[in-house]
Short mmCIF file of C-alpha atoms in Angstrom, two decimals:
data_model
loop_
_atom_site.label_atom_id
_atom_site.label_comp_id
_atom_site.label_asym_id
_atom_site.label_seq_id
_atom_site.Cartn_x
_atom_site.Cartn_y
_atom_site.Cartn_z
CA UNK A 20 20.51 -14.93 20.49
CA UNK A 21 20.82 -11.01 21.45
CA UNK A 22 17.10 -9.90 22.96
CA UNK A 23 18.40 -7.29 20.20
CA UNK A 24 16.81 -9.16 17.54
CA UNK A 25 13.12 -9.21 19.23
CA UNK A 26 10.20 -7.00 18.36
CA UNK A 27 7.64 -7.18 20.46
CA UNK A 28 4.03 -5.82 19.39
CA UNK A 29 0.63 -5.66 20.98
CA UNK A 30 -2.24 -4.92 18.61
CA UNK A 31 -5.63 -5.14 20.15
CA UNK A 32 -4.71 -7.61 22.54
CA UNK A 33 -2.58 -10.18 21.28
CA UNK A 34 0.78 -10.41 21.53
CA UNK A 35 3.41 -10.78 18.74
CA UNK A 36 7.31 -11.87 18.93
CA UNK A 37 9.09 -11.97 15.53
CA UNK A 38 12.39 -12.82 14.81
CA UNK A 39 14.54 -11.57 12.36
CA UNK A 40 17.02 -13.87 10.68
CA UNK A 41 18.60 -11.65 8.53
CA UNK A 42 18.38 -8.32 5.82
CA UNK A 43 19.58 -8.25 2.72
CA UNK A 44 18.69 -6.61 -0.48
CA UNK A 45 16.60 -8.59 -2.48
CA UNK A 46 17.80 -8.25 -6.28
CA UNK A 47 15.92 -9.26 -9.75
CA UNK A 48 17.68 -11.55 -11.96
CA UNK A 49 16.91 -9.78 -14.76
CA UNK A 50 16.02 -5.84 -14.78
CA UNK A 51 12.49 -4.69 -15.69
CA UNK A 52 11.38 -4.47 -19.47
CA UNK A 53 11.16 -0.30 -20.47
CA UNK A 54 7.39 -1.18 -21.44
CA UNK A 55 6.45 -2.40 -18.06
CA UNK A 56 8.19 0.44 -16.30
CA UNK A 57 4.75 3.05 -16.04
CA UNK A 58 1.57 2.38 -15.68
CA UNK A 59 -0.83 4.23 -18.27
CA UNK A 60 -4.00 4.48 -16.69
CA UNK A 61 -7.26 6.56 -18.08
CA UNK A 62 -9.35 8.91 -17.47
CA UNK A 63 -11.77 7.09 -15.11
CA UNK A 64 -8.44 6.29 -13.17
CA UNK A 65 -6.91 9.75 -13.09
CA UNK A 66 -10.43 11.35 -12.07
CA UNK A 67 -11.19 8.19 -9.13
CA UNK A 68 -7.86 8.89 -7.38
CA UNK A 69 -8.48 13.30 -7.94
CA UNK A 70 -11.48 12.84 -6.31
CA UNK A 71 -10.38 9.94 -3.63
CA UNK A 72 -8.91 12.94 -1.81
CA UNK A 73 -11.95 15.27 -2.00
CA UNK A 74 -15.09 14.44 -0.06
CA UNK A 75 -18.17 14.93 -2.68
CA UNK A 76 -21.71 15.94 -1.47
CA UNK A 77 -24.89 15.12 -3.90
CA UNK A 78 -28.05 16.59 -3.30
CA UNK A 79 -30.53 14.87 -4.59
CA UNK A 80 -34.06 17.00 -5.69
CA UNK A 81 -37.07 14.76 -5.37
CA UNK A 82 -38.52 13.83 -9.22
CA UNK A 83 -41.55 16.12 -9.89
#
């Protein structure tokens, strides 16, 4: 085969060689049902996603 199909990579001292045999788009045999297309997230999950982007510093005072 031609060298165009080989992709070489070096990650942390490990050499890898990948050979691409074919490229094709795979379509499902049946469409996804409408009720499975969207996810309903809980309030905790929505807040966790928002808070993941903002660093938070907590100041805890000793109990007296």
